[in-house]
Coordinates of C-alpha atoms in Angstrom, one line a residue:
X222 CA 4.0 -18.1 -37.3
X223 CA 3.9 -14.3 -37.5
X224 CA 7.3 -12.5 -37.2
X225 CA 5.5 -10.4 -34.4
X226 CA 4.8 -13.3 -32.3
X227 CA 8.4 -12.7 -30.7
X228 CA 7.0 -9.4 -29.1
X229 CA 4.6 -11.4 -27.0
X230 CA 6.7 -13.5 -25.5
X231 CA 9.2 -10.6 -24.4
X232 CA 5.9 -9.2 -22.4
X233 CA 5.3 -12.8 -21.5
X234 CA 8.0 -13.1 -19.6
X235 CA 7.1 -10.3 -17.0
X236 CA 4.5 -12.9 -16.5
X237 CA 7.0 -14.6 -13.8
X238 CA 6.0 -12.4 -11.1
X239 CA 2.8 -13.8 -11.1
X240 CA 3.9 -16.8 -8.7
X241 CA 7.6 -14.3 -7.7
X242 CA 4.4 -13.2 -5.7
X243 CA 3.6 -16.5 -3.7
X244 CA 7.2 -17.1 -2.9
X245 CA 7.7 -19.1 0.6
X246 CA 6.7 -16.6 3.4
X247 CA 8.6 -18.5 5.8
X248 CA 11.4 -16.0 4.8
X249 CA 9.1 -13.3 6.4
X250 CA 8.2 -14.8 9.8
X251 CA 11.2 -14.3 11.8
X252 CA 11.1 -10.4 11.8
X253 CA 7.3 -10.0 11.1
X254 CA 5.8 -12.8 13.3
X255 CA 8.5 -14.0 15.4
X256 CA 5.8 -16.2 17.6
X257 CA 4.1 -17.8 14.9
X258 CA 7.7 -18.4 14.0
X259 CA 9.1 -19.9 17.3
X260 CA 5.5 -22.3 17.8
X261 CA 6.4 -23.7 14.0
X262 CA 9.9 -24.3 15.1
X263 CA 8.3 -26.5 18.1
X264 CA 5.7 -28.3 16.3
X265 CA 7.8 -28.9 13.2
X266 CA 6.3 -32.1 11.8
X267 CA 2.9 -30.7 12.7
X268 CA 0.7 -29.0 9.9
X269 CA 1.3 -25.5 10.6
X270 CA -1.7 -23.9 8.9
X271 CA -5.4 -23.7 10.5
X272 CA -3.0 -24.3 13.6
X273 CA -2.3 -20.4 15.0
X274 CA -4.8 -17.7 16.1
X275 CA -3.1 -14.8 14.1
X276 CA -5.3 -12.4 12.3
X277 CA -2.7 -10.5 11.4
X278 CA -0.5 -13.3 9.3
X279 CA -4.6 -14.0 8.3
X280 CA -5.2 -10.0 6.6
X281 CA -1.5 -10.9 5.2
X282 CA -1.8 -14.0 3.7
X283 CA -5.3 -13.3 2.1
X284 CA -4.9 -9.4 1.7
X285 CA -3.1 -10.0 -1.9
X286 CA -5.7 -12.5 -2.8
X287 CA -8.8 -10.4 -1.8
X288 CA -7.4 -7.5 -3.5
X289 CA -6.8 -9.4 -6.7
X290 CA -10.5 -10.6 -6.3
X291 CA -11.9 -6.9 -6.0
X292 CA -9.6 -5.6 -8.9
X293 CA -11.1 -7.7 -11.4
X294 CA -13.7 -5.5 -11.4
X295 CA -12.1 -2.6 -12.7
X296 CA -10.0 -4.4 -14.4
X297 CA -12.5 -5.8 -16.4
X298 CA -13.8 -2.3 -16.9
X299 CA -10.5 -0.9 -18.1
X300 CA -9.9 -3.4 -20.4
X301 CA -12.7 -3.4 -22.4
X302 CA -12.8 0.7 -22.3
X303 CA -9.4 1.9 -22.3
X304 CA -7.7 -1.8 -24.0
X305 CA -5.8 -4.6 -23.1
X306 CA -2.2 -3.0 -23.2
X307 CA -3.4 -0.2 -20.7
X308 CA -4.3 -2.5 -18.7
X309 CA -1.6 -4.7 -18.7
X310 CA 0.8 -1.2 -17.8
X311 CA -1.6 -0.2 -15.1
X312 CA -0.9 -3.6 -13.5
X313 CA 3.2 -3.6 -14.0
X314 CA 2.9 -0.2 -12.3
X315 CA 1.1 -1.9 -9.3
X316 CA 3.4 -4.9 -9.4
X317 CA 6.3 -2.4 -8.8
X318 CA 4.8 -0.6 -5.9
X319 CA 3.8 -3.1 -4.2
X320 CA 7.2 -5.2 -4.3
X321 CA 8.9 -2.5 -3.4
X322 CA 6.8 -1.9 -0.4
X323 CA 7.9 -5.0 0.3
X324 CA 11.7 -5.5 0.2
X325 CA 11.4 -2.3 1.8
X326 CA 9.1 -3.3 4.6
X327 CA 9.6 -2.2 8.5
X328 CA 6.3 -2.3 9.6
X329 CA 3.8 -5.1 9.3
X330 CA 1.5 -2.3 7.6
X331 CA 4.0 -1.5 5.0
X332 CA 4.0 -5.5 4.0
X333 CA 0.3 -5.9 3.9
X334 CA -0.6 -2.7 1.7
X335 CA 2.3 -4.4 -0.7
X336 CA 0.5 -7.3 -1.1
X337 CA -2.9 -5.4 -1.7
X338 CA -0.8 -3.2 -4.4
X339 CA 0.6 -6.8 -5.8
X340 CA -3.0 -8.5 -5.5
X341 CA -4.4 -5.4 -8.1
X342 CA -1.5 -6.1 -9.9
X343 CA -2.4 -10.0 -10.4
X344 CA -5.9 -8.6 -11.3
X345 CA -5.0 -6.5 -14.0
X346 CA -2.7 -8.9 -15.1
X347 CA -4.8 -11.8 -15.2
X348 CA -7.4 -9.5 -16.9
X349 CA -5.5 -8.6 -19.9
X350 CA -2.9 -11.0 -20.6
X351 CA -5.0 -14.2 -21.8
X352 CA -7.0 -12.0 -24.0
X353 CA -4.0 -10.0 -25.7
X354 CA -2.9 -13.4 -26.3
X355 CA -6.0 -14.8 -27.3
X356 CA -6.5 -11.8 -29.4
X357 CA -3.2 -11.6 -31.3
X358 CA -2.6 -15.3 -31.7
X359 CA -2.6 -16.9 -35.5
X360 CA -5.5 -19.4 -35.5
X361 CA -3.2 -22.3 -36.3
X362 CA -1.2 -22.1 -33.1
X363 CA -3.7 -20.2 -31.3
X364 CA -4.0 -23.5 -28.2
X365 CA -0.3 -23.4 -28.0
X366 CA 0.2 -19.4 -27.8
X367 CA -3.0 -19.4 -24.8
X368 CA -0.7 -21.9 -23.0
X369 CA 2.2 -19.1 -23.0
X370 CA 0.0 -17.8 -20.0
X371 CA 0.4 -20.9 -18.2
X372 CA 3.8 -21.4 -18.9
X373 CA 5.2 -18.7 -17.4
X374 CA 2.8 -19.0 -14.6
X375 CA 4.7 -22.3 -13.8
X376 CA 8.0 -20.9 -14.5
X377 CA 7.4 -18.0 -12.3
X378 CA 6.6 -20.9 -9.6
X379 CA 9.9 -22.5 -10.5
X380 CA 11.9 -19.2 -10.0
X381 CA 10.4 -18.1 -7.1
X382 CA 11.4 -21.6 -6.0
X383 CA 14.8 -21.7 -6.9
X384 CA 15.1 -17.4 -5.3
X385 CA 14.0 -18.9 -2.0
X386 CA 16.4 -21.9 -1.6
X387 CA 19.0 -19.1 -2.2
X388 CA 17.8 -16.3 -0.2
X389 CA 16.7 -18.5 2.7
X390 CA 20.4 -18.9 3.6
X391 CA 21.0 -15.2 3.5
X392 CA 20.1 -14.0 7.0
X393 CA 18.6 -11.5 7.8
X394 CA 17.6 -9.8 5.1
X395 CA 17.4 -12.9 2.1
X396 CA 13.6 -12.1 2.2
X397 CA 14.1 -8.8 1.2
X398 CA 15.6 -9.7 -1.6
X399 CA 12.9 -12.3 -2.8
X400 CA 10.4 -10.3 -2.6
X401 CA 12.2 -7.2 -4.2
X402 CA 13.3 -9.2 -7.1
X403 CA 9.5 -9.0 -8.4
X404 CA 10.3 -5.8 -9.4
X405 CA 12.3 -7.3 -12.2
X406 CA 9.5 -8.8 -14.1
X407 CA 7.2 -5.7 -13.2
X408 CA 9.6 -3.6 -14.9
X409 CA 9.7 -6.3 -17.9
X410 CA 5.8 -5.9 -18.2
X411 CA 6.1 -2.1 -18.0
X412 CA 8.3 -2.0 -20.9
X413 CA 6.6 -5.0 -22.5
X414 CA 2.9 -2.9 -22.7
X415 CA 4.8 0.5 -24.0
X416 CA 5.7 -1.3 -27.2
X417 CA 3.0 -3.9 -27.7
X418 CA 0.6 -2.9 -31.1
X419 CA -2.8 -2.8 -28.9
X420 CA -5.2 -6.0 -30.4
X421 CA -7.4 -5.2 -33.4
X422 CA -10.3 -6.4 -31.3
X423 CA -10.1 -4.0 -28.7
X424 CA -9.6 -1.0 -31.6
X425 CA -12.6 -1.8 -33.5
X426 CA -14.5 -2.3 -29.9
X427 CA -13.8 1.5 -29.9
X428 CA -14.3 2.3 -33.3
X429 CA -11.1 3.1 -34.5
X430 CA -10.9 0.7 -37.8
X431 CA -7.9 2.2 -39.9
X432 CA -5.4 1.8 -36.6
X433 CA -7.4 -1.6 -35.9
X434 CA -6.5 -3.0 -39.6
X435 CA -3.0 -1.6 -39.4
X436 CA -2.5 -3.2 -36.0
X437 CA -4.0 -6.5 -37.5
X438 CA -1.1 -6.5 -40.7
X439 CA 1.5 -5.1 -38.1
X440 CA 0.6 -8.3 -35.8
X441 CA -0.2 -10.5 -39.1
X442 CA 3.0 -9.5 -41.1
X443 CA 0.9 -9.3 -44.1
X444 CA -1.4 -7.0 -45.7
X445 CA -3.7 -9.7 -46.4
X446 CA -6.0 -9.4 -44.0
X447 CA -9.5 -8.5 -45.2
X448 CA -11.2 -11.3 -44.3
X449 CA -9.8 -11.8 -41.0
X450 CA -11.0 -7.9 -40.2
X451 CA -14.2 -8.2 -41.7
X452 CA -14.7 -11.1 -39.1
X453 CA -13.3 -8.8 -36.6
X454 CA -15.8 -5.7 -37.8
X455 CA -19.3 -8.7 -37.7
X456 CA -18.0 -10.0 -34.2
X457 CA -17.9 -6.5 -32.4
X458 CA -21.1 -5.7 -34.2
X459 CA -23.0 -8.4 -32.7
X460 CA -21.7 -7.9 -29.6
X461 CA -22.6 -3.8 -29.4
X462 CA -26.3 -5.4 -30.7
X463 CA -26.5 -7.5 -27.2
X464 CA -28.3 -4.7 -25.0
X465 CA -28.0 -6.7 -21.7
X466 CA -25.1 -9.3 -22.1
X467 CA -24.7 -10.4 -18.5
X468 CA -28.7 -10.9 -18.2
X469 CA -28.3 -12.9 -21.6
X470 CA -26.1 -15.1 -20.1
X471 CA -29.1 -16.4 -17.3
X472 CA -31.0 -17.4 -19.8
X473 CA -31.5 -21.2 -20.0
X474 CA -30.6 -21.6 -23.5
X475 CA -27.5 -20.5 -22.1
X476 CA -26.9 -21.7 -18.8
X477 CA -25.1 -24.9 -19.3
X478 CA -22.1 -23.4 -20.7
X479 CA -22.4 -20.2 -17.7
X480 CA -22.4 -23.4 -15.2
X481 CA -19.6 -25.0 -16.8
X482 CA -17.7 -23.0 -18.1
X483 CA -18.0 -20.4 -15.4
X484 CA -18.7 -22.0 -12.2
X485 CA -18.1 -25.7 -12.9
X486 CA -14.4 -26.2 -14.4
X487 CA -13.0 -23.7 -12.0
X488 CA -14.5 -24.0 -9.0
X489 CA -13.8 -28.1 -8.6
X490 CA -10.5 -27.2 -10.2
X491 CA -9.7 -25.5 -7.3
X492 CA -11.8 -27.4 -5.0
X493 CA -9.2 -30.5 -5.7
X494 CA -6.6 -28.6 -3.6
X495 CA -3.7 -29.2 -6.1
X496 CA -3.0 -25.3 -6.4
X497 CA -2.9 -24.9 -2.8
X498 CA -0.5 -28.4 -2.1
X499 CA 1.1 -26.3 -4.8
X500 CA 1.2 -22.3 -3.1
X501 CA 2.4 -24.1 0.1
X502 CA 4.5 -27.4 -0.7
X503 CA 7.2 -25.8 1.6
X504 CA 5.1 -25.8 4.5
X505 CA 4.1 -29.1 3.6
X506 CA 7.1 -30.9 3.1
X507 CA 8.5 -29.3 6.5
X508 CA 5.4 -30.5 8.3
X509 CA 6.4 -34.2 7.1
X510 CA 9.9 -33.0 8.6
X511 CA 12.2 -32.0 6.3
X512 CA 13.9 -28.8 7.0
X513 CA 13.7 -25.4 5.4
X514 CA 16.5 -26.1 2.7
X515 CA 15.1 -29.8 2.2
X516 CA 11.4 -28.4 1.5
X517 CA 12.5 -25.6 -0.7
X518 CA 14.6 -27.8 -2.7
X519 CA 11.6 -30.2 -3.2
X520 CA 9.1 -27.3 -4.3
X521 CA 11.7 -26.9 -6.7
X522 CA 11.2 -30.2 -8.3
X523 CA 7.7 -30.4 -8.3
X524 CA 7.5 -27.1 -10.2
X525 CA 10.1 -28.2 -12.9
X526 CA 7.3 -31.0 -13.5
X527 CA 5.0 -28.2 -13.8
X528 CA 7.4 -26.8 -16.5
X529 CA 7.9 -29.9 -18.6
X530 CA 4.1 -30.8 -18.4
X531 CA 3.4 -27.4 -19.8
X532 CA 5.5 -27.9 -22.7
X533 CA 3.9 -31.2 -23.6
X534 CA 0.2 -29.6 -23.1
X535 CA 1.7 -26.8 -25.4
X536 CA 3.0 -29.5 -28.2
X537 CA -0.3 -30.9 -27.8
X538 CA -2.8 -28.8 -27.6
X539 CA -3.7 -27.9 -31.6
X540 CA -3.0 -31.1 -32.6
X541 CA -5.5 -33.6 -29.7
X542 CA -7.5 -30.7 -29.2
X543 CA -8.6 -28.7 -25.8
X544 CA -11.3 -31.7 -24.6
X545 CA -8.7 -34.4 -24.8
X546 CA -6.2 -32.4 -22.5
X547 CA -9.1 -31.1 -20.4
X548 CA -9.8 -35.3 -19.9
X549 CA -6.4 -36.8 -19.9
X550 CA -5.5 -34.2 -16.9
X551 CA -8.9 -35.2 -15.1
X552 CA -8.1 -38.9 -15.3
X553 CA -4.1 -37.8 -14.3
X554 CA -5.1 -35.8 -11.1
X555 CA -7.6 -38.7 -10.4
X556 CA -4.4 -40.9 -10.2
X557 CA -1.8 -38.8 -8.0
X558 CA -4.0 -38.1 -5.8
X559 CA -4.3 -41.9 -4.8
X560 CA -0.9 -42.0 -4.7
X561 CA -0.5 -39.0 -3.0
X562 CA -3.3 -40.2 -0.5
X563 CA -1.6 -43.6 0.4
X564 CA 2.2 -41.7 1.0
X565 CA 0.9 -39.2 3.2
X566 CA -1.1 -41.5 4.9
X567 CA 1.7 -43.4 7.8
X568 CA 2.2 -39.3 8.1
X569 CA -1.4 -38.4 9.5
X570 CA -1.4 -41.9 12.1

């Protein structure tokens, strides 16, 4: 393993705030929607969402995500023009804005331009981290490294979970704290990108080769290199070679892996509900009738399994290979979520 690889997981871990950002916004209700708050307090063991006709807790709920949506675009922009560590500073810089907008919050305004300043923030972020990592990682561990991303993706979960059980019992202003907090990992990520070598991929993309190969032995540890950069040098120009590459990819040569690998994987990834039964297990468990403290405490165990699971797919992952993990998790979602189906069920008769 390259003695550089420490550096990477020192910006990884400013990848917490990623999920700081969904923590419980229960913690926000009683000073921001104090009706929505009162009718959940009524219908308790009812399901809460899809229930209330609030557009305003609708532009705040989905303003982060929307925002985070849009940003991709110029994040994508900046991150092939300007390189991946820019990009990744631009985004701890709107992480920081927008979670001190708000702890700081006194109008419902203030809370939902936060979020749009913390959605561009997971845009950027989400932009640039998996391919610095993708970039920078030695071949042999390269599966293992990628799953960093994930990893602190589900420890940021865990966090936020464990920030929420804590603050919920510090009224009134425990919410402020939890969502000021993500300025911790923003400021992590801030000084994370100032010292990260920018990845030789992105250098020779621009044409700078002599920083590019001294990034690669800086990253590498070794001055051995040559065949790994002339790789590097081919690769980028093949790529500047491809006039039109997002036309190429609606050719039909190549539109099994655009379906898949674009559409498919993620869409019914999503479409299986897990991450949002994940995003709003609080609200779930209360509707089933626990209480605040009782839901928040089990959010906090289901996201320790997301912890431990991570570590085994990261022990795994160069050893099985990715298609063994990609159908031992199909066949293990298939599986909870009978399990899941016939517990909640006596709950929805």
């Amino acid at each position: 393993m390259s003695t550089k690889l420490p550096k990477l997981l020192f910006m990884l871990v400013s990848l917490l705030q990623l999920e700081v950002l969904f923590s419980d916004m229960i913690l926000v209700f009683q000073d921001f929607f104090p009706k929505v708050y009162k009718r959940k307090q009524e219908h308790l063991k009812e399901t809460n969402y899809c229930k209330y006709d609030n557009q305003i807790l609708t532009l705040f709920t989905s303003s982060l995500y929307f925002a985070g949506l849009i940003s991709t675009f110029g994040a994508s922009w900046m991150t092939r023009a300007k390189g991946r560590t820019v990009s990744i500073l631009f985004g701890s810089v709107s992480f920081f804005i927008g979670a001190v907008l708000n702890a700081f919050a006194v109008h419902i305004s203030m809370l939902i331009i936060g979020r749009i300043m913390l959605g561009v923030g997971i845009g950027f972020g989400n932009q640039a981290v998996p391919l610095y990592l993708s970039e920078t990682a030695p071949p042999s561990i390269r599966g293992a490294v990628n799953q960093l991303f994930q990893l602190t993706t589900c420890l940021g979960i865990f966090v936020a979970n464990v920030i929420n059980y804590f603050t919920d019992k510090l009224h009134p202003w425990g919410w402020r704290l939890s969502l000021g907090l993500a300025t911790v990992p923003a400021i992590l990520m801030f000084i994370g990108g100032i010292f990260l070598p920018e990845t030789p991929n992105s250098l020779v993309e621009q044409g700078r080769l002599d920083e590019g190969r001294r990034n690669l032995e800086r990253i590498r540890g070794t001055s051995n290199v040559d065949a790994e950069f002339e790789d590097l040098k081919d690769a980028s120009e093949a790529a500047r070679a491809i006039e039109h590459p997002f036309r190429n990819l609606l050719q039909r040569k190549n539109r099994p892996q655009l379906v898949i690998g674009a559409f498919g994987i993620p869409a019914f990834q999503q479409l299986t509900g897990m991450n949002s039964i994940l995003f709003y297990a609080p609200v779930i468990f209360q509707s089933l009738g626990m209480g605040s403290g009782t839901a928040l405490y089990s959010s906090m165990i289901t996201s320790g399994a997301l912890v431990i699971a991570t570590f085994v797919s990261m022990h795994q992952v160069d050893r099985r290979g990715r298609r063994f993990l990609f159908l031992e998790a199909g066949v293990q979602m298939m599986v909870s979520m009978v399990i899941a189906f016939y517990h909640f069920l006596p709950f929805t008769l």
